[in-house]
Amino acid sequence: MSKEKMSGMFGFEFLDDVRRMNKRQLYYQVLNFGMIVSSALMIWKGLMVVTGSESPIVVVLSGSMEPAFHRGDLLFLTNYQEEPIRVGEIVVFKVEGRDIPIVHRVLKVHEKDDGHVRFLTKGDNNSVDDRGLYAPGQLWLEKKDVVGRARGFVPYVGIVTILMNDYPKFKYAILACLGLFVLIHRE
Amino acid sequence: MNTFLSRLNTIFAFTLSVMAGLTFCCFLTTAFNEHKAPVYIGTGKAIVKNVPDYSATREKNDLGFVVFDMQADLSRIFNWNVKQLFLYLTAEYETKDHVLNQVVIWDKIIKRGENSVLDYRSSNTKYYFWDYGNGLKGNNNVTLTLSWNVIPNAGTLPKIRGEGSHKFKFPNEYSTNRL
């Protein structure tokens, strides 16, 4: 009796559920799993269309915008081309030769009459502007460098992503657990 | 399947949804705030120089110097969903080459609980006022405005322009003496 209780406590009992399933139920579970994955993908791609940004949700990875944004905070981005870029805005931009986009604030804007705009950014927590972060020889950012502009903010939510990036094993463990749970869980 | 793990899972999921709901309610209570406040800005004597910008192209660009006065009371903007204000003083002007130039010459972070009544007299700019080219000499329409970006605990990130601005002009001659 006590042995059974122990195995129940560590969750091995649920394997009985799988044993009791017939083929139909198993197919159903696999399809269900596929549904979850594809709807997540659909939501992501749908958000891309609505916001016009290639990555509508980003996690803050550095402390260069503290105390506004800390590591692990979540930002919602939009990138509507008709909206002009102005100082004070928080933009997410890509720099040639860097994989990870940077979230910083616009410090200077020079716009020509044909709409061509050059701008310079700076992190709130940095003492100098971003020219040292740009590609060698690059002095200004242009509209094509922008991935999005920050519109909404939720704290802490992205901390899981940071943990997963820092500890890849943790990522695989979580993915395996979720996958297993969805596949064998029976309502 | 009332195992220890499934109970833990339920409690965790419930806690998460309650926190998400509360956060959203917190955002809703402040979603329609205007965050506006009047601002007084003034300037002292402005001078302009034509010097090489060694931080950029090394070409000679116009570099403006100006001291400013500013008074504003921003304490009414703060509420339970305002973590900090990011204040920035923008100089906006038009030149021959560019229809719109915006240069931030001063900024400040005010966290909730800190002093939010501004009173500056003859304050120096925090950043160099470099033009892109030579558009500052004789420019008689430079507008200073104070704006703020409201950073909430959770919610949108509105950018608000303070009510009140100040126009000043740069002299028609370059200044050559040291400051």
Coordinates of C-alpha atoms in Angstrom, one line a residue:
Chain A
M1 CA 0.0 0.0 0.0
S2 CA 2.7 2.5 1.0
K3 CA 4.7 1.5 -2.1
E4 CA 1.8 2.3 -4.3
K5 CA 1.4 5.7 -2.7
M6 CA 5.0 6.5 -3.3
S7 CA 4.8 5.7 -7.0
G8 CA 1.7 7.8 -7.1
M9 CA 3.4 10.7 -5.5
F10 CA 6.2 10.7 -8.1
G11 CA 3.6 10.6 -10.8
F12 CA 4.2 7.2 -12.3
E13 CA 0.6 6.3 -11.9
F14 CA -0.4 8.2 -15.0
L15 CA 1.4 5.7 -17.2
D16 CA -1.5 3.4 -16.5
D17 CA -3.7 5.8 -18.4
V18 CA -1.6 5.3 -21.5
R19 CA -1.8 1.5 -21.1
R20 CA -5.6 1.8 -20.8
M21 CA -5.9 3.9 -24.0
N22 CA -6.9 2.2 -27.2
K23 CA -5.5 3.2 -30.6
R24 CA -8.2 5.8 -31.3
Q25 CA -7.5 7.6 -28.1
L26 CA -3.8 7.6 -28.8
Y27 CA -4.3 9.1 -32.3
Y28 CA -6.6 11.7 -30.7
Q29 CA -3.9 12.7 -28.2
V30 CA -1.3 13.0 -30.9
L31 CA -3.6 15.1 -33.0
N32 CA -4.4 17.2 -30.0
F33 CA -0.7 17.8 -29.5
G34 CA -0.4 18.9 -33.1
M35 CA -3.3 21.3 -32.7
I36 CA -1.6 23.0 -29.8
V37 CA 1.6 23.4 -31.7
S38 CA 0.0 24.7 -34.8
S39 CA -2.3 27.1 -33.0
A40 CA 0.6 28.6 -31.2
L41 CA 2.3 29.1 -34.5
M42 CA -0.9 30.6 -36.0
I43 CA -1.2 33.1 -33.1
W44 CA 2.5 34.2 -33.5
K45 CA 2.1 34.6 -37.3
G46 CA -1.2 36.4 -36.8
L47 CA 0.4 38.8 -34.4
M48 CA 3.1 39.5 -37.0
V49 CA 0.4 40.5 -39.5
V50 CA -1.5 42.7 -37.1
T51 CA 1.5 44.5 -35.6
G52 CA 3.6 44.7 -38.8
S53 CA 6.6 43.6 -36.8
E54 CA 8.7 40.6 -37.5
S55 CA 8.8 39.8 -33.8
P56 CA 5.8 41.3 -32.0
I57 CA 6.8 40.1 -28.5
V58 CA 10.4 40.4 -27.2
V59 CA 12.1 39.6 -23.9
V60 CA 14.5 42.2 -22.5
L61 CA 17.9 40.5 -22.3
S62 CA 20.1 43.2 -20.9
G63 CA 20.0 45.8 -18.2
S64 CA 20.8 48.8 -20.5
M65 CA 17.3 50.2 -20.1
E66 CA 17.1 49.9 -16.3
P67 CA 15.3 51.0 -14.3
A68 CA 12.5 51.0 -16.9
F69 CA 13.1 47.5 -18.2
H70 CA 14.9 44.7 -16.4
R71 CA 16.1 41.4 -17.7
G72 CA 13.2 39.1 -18.2
D73 CA 10.5 41.8 -18.8
L74 CA 8.2 41.4 -21.8
L75 CA 7.6 44.0 -24.5
F76 CA 4.9 44.2 -27.1
L77 CA 6.0 45.8 -30.3
T78 CA 4.3 47.3 -33.3
N79 CA 6.0 48.5 -36.5
Y80 CA 3.6 50.5 -38.6
Q81 CA 5.5 52.0 -41.5
E82 CA 3.3 55.1 -41.7
E83 CA 4.1 56.1 -38.1
P84 CA 7.1 58.4 -38.0
I85 CA 10.1 57.8 -35.7
R86 CA 10.5 60.5 -33.1
V87 CA 12.8 61.1 -30.1
G88 CA 11.9 59.5 -26.8
E89 CA 10.5 56.4 -28.5
I90 CA 11.8 53.0 -27.5
V91 CA 12.8 51.1 -30.6
V92 CA 14.0 47.6 -31.1
F93 CA 16.6 47.5 -33.9
K94 CA 19.0 45.1 -35.5
V95 CA 22.6 45.8 -36.2
E96 CA 24.6 44.1 -38.9
G97 CA 26.9 41.4 -37.4
R98 CA 24.8 41.0 -34.2
D99 CA 22.2 38.3 -33.9
I100 CA 20.3 39.8 -31.0
P101 CA 18.1 42.9 -31.5
I102 CA 18.7 45.8 -29.1
V103 CA 16.0 47.7 -27.2
H104 CA 17.0 51.4 -26.8
R105 CA 15.6 54.9 -26.8
V106 CA 15.8 57.4 -29.7
L107 CA 18.0 60.4 -28.9
K108 CA 18.3 62.3 -32.2
V109 CA 16.2 62.4 -35.4
H110 CA 17.1 64.0 -38.7
E111 CA 14.4 63.6 -41.3
K112 CA 14.5 64.8 -44.9
D113 CA 11.6 66.0 -46.9
D114 CA 11.4 62.7 -48.8
G115 CA 10.8 61.0 -45.5
H116 CA 14.2 59.5 -45.3
V117 CA 15.1 59.5 -41.7
R118 CA 18.4 59.0 -39.7
F119 CA 18.3 58.5 -36.0
L120 CA 20.6 57.8 -33.1
T121 CA 19.8 55.7 -30.0
K122 CA 21.0 55.4 -26.4
G123 CA 20.2 53.1 -23.6
D124 CA 18.7 54.8 -20.5
N125 CA 21.3 53.1 -18.3
N126 CA 24.2 53.7 -20.6
S127 CA 26.3 56.9 -20.3
V128 CA 27.1 57.2 -24.0
D129 CA 25.1 56.8 -27.2
D130 CA 25.0 53.6 -29.2
R131 CA 27.5 54.5 -31.9
G132 CA 29.9 52.0 -30.3
L133 CA 27.3 49.2 -30.7
Y134 CA 26.5 49.9 -34.4
A135 CA 28.4 48.2 -37.2
P136 CA 31.9 49.7 -37.7
G137 CA 31.6 53.0 -39.5
Q138 CA 27.9 53.2 -39.0
L139 CA 26.8 56.5 -37.4
W140 CA 23.1 56.4 -37.8
L141 CA 20.2 54.0 -37.9
E142 CA 17.6 54.0 -40.6
K143 CA 14.0 52.8 -40.8
K144 CA 15.0 49.5 -42.3
D145 CA 17.0 48.6 -39.2
V146 CA 13.9 48.8 -37.0
V147 CA 12.3 45.6 -35.9
G148 CA 9.6 47.3 -33.8
R149 CA 8.7 50.0 -31.3
A150 CA 7.7 49.2 -27.7
R151 CA 4.0 49.8 -27.1
G152 CA 3.2 47.6 -24.1
F153 CA 5.1 46.3 -21.1
V154 CA 4.6 43.3 -18.7
P155 CA 7.2 42.6 -16.0
Y156 CA 8.9 39.3 -15.2
V157 CA 7.0 37.2 -17.7
G158 CA 10.0 36.5 -19.9
I159 CA 12.2 35.2 -17.1
V160 CA 11.4 31.6 -18.3
T161 CA 12.9 32.4 -21.6
I162 CA 16.0 33.8 -20.0
L163 CA 16.4 30.7 -17.9
M164 CA 15.9 28.5 -20.9
N165 CA 18.6 30.5 -22.8
D166 CA 21.0 30.3 -19.9
Y167 CA 20.4 26.6 -19.1
P168 CA 19.7 24.7 -22.3
K169 CA 19.1 21.5 -20.3
F170 CA 16.3 23.2 -18.4
K171 CA 14.7 24.0 -21.8
Y172 CA 14.8 20.4 -23.0
A173 CA 13.4 19.2 -19.6
I174 CA 10.5 21.6 -19.8
L175 CA 9.8 20.7 -23.4
A176 CA 9.9 17.0 -22.6
C177 CA 7.6 17.4 -19.6
L178 CA 5.1 19.5 -21.6
G179 CA 5.1 17.1 -24.5
L180 CA 4.7 14.1 -22.2
F181 CA 1.9 15.7 -20.3
V182 CA -0.1 16.6 -23.4
L183 CA 0.4 13.2 -24.9
I184 CA -0.6 11.1 -22.0
H185 CA -3.0 13.3 -20.1
R186 CA -6.6 12.1 -20.4
E187 CA -9.6 14.1 -19.6
Chain B
M1 CA -5.7 11.4 -10.7
N2 CA -5.4 13.3 -7.5
T3 CA -1.6 13.0 -7.2
F4 CA 0.6 15.4 -5.4
L5 CA 1.9 16.7 -8.7
S6 CA -1.5 17.4 -10.2
R7 CA -2.6 19.3 -7.2
L8 CA 0.6 21.3 -7.3
N9 CA 0.0 21.9 -11.0
T10 CA -3.6 23.2 -10.3
I11 CA -2.5 25.5 -7.6
F12 CA 0.3 26.9 -9.8
A13 CA -2.0 27.4 -12.7
F14 CA -4.7 29.1 -10.6
T15 CA -2.1 31.4 -9.0
L16 CA -0.8 32.4 -12.4
S17 CA -4.3 33.2 -13.8
V18 CA -5.2 35.2 -10.7
M19 CA -2.0 37.2 -11.0
A20 CA -2.6 37.8 -14.7
G21 CA -6.2 38.9 -14.0
L22 CA -5.1 41.3 -11.3
T23 CA -2.3 42.7 -13.5
F24 CA -4.8 43.3 -16.3
C25 CA -7.2 45.1 -13.9
C26 CA -4.4 47.2 -12.6
F27 CA -3.6 48.2 -16.2
L28 CA -7.3 49.0 -16.8
T29 CA -7.6 51.3 -13.8
T30 CA -5.0 53.6 -15.4
A31 CA -5.5 53.0 -19.1
F32 CA -7.5 56.2 -19.7
N33 CA -5.3 58.6 -17.7
E34 CA -4.1 61.6 -19.7
H35 CA -0.7 62.1 -17.9
K36 CA -0.7 65.8 -18.8
A37 CA 1.0 68.6 -17.0
P38 CA 2.0 72.3 -17.7
V39 CA 5.7 73.1 -18.1
Y40 CA 7.5 76.4 -18.1
I41 CA 10.7 76.5 -20.2
G42 CA 13.0 79.5 -20.7
T43 CA 16.5 79.9 -22.1
G44 CA 19.5 82.1 -21.5
K45 CA 22.0 83.3 -24.1
A46 CA 22.6 80.8 -26.9
I47 CA 25.8 80.6 -28.9
V48 CA 26.8 78.4 -31.8
K49 CA 30.2 77.1 -32.9
N50 CA 31.4 75.3 -36.0
V51 CA 33.8 72.6 -34.9
P52 CA 34.7 69.1 -36.0
D53 CA 32.6 66.3 -34.4
Y54 CA 35.3 63.8 -33.4
S55 CA 32.6 61.4 -32.1
A56 CA 31.2 61.1 -35.7
T57 CA 32.4 62.0 -39.1
R58 CA 35.1 64.5 -38.0
E59 CA 33.6 67.0 -40.4
K60 CA 32.8 70.5 -39.1
N61 CA 29.2 70.6 -37.8
D62 CA 27.3 73.2 -35.9
L63 CA 27.4 72.8 -32.2
G64 CA 24.9 74.8 -30.1
F65 CA 25.2 75.8 -26.5
V66 CA 22.3 77.0 -24.5
V67 CA 21.4 77.2 -20.8
F68 CA 17.8 76.6 -19.8
D69 CA 15.3 77.3 -17.0
M70 CA 12.5 74.8 -16.4
Q71 CA 9.7 74.5 -13.9
A72 CA 7.1 71.8 -13.8
D73 CA 5.1 69.8 -11.2
L74 CA 4.7 66.3 -12.3
S75 CA 3.6 64.8 -9.0
R76 CA 0.0 64.4 -10.3
I77 CA 1.1 62.1 -13.0
F78 CA 2.2 59.4 -10.6
N79 CA -0.2 56.7 -9.5
W80 CA 0.0 53.1 -8.5
N81 CA 0.7 52.0 -12.1
V82 CA 3.5 54.4 -12.8
K83 CA 6.9 52.9 -12.1
Q84 CA 8.9 55.8 -13.5
L85 CA 8.8 58.8 -15.8
F86 CA 11.5 59.3 -18.4
L87 CA 11.7 63.0 -19.0
Y88 CA 13.5 64.4 -22.1
L89 CA 14.0 68.0 -23.3
T90 CA 13.8 68.1 -27.1
A91 CA 15.1 70.8 -29.4
E92 CA 13.1 70.7 -32.6
Y93 CA 14.0 72.8 -35.6
E94 CA 14.1 72.9 -39.4
T95 CA 17.2 73.3 -41.6
K96 CA 17.8 73.5 -45.3
D97 CA 18.7 69.8 -45.6
H98 CA 16.2 68.4 -43.1
V99 CA 12.5 69.3 -42.7
L100 CA 12.6 67.9 -39.1
N101 CA 15.4 67.7 -36.7
Q102 CA 14.9 66.5 -33.1
V103 CA 17.8 66.5 -30.6
V104 CA 17.4 65.5 -27.0
I105 CA 19.6 67.9 -25.0
W106 CA 18.7 66.8 -21.5
D107 CA 16.9 63.9 -19.9
K108 CA 16.1 62.6 -16.4
I109 CA 14.6 59.5 -14.8
I110 CA 12.1 60.1 -12.0
K111 CA 11.1 56.9 -10.1
R112 CA 8.0 56.8 -8.1
G113 CA 8.6 58.3 -4.7
E114 CA 11.4 60.6 -5.8
N115 CA 11.0 64.4 -6.0
S116 CA 8.8 65.1 -9.0
V117 CA 8.8 68.9 -8.8
L118 CA 11.3 70.3 -11.3
D119 CA 13.0 73.6 -10.8
Y120 CA 16.0 74.3 -12.8
R121 CA 17.7 77.6 -13.3
S122 CA 20.5 78.3 -15.9
S123 CA 21.0 74.6 -16.3
N124 CA 23.5 73.2 -18.8
T125 CA 22.5 70.7 -21.3
K126 CA 23.3 67.1 -20.6
Y127 CA 24.1 66.1 -24.2
Y128 CA 25.9 68.0 -26.9
F129 CA 23.6 69.9 -29.2
W130 CA 25.1 68.8 -32.5
D131 CA 23.3 69.5 -35.7
Y132 CA 23.6 67.2 -38.7
G133 CA 25.4 69.8 -40.9
N134 CA 25.4 73.5 -40.5
G135 CA 21.9 74.4 -39.8
L136 CA 22.1 76.1 -36.4
K137 CA 23.8 79.3 -37.3
G138 CA 21.2 82.0 -37.6
N139 CA 18.4 79.5 -37.0
N140 CA 15.6 81.6 -35.5
N141 CA 13.1 79.0 -34.8
V142 CA 14.4 76.3 -32.4
T143 CA 11.6 75.0 -30.2
L144 CA 12.2 73.4 -26.8
T145 CA 9.6 71.0 -25.4
L146 CA 9.7 68.8 -22.4
S147 CA 8.1 65.3 -23.0
W148 CA 7.8 62.3 -20.8
N149 CA 7.5 58.6 -21.4
V150 CA 5.4 56.9 -18.8
I151 CA 6.7 53.5 -17.7
P152 CA 4.0 51.6 -15.9
N153 CA 4.2 48.5 -13.7
A154 CA 2.3 46.8 -16.5
G155 CA 0.6 48.4 -19.5
T156 CA 1.1 50.8 -22.4
L157 CA 4.1 53.1 -22.7
P158 CA 2.5 56.5 -23.6
K159 CA 4.7 59.4 -24.8
I160 CA 3.3 62.7 -23.6
R161 CA 4.4 66.2 -24.7
G162 CA 4.2 68.7 -21.8
E163 CA 1.9 71.7 -22.2
G164 CA 4.1 74.6 -23.0
S165 CA 7.2 75.2 -25.1
H166 CA 9.8 77.8 -25.7
K167 CA 11.3 79.2 -28.9
F168 CA 14.7 80.7 -29.2
K169 CA 17.2 81.7 -31.9
F170 CA 20.9 81.1 -32.5
P171 CA 23.1 84.1 -33.4
N172 CA 24.1 84.8 -37.0
E173 CA 27.8 84.6 -36.2
Y174 CA 29.9 81.7 -35.0
S175 CA 31.4 82.1 -31.6
T176 CA 35.1 81.5 -31.6
N177 CA 36.2 82.0 -28.0
R178 CA 36.3 79.2 -25.5
L179 CA 33.3 78.8 -23.3

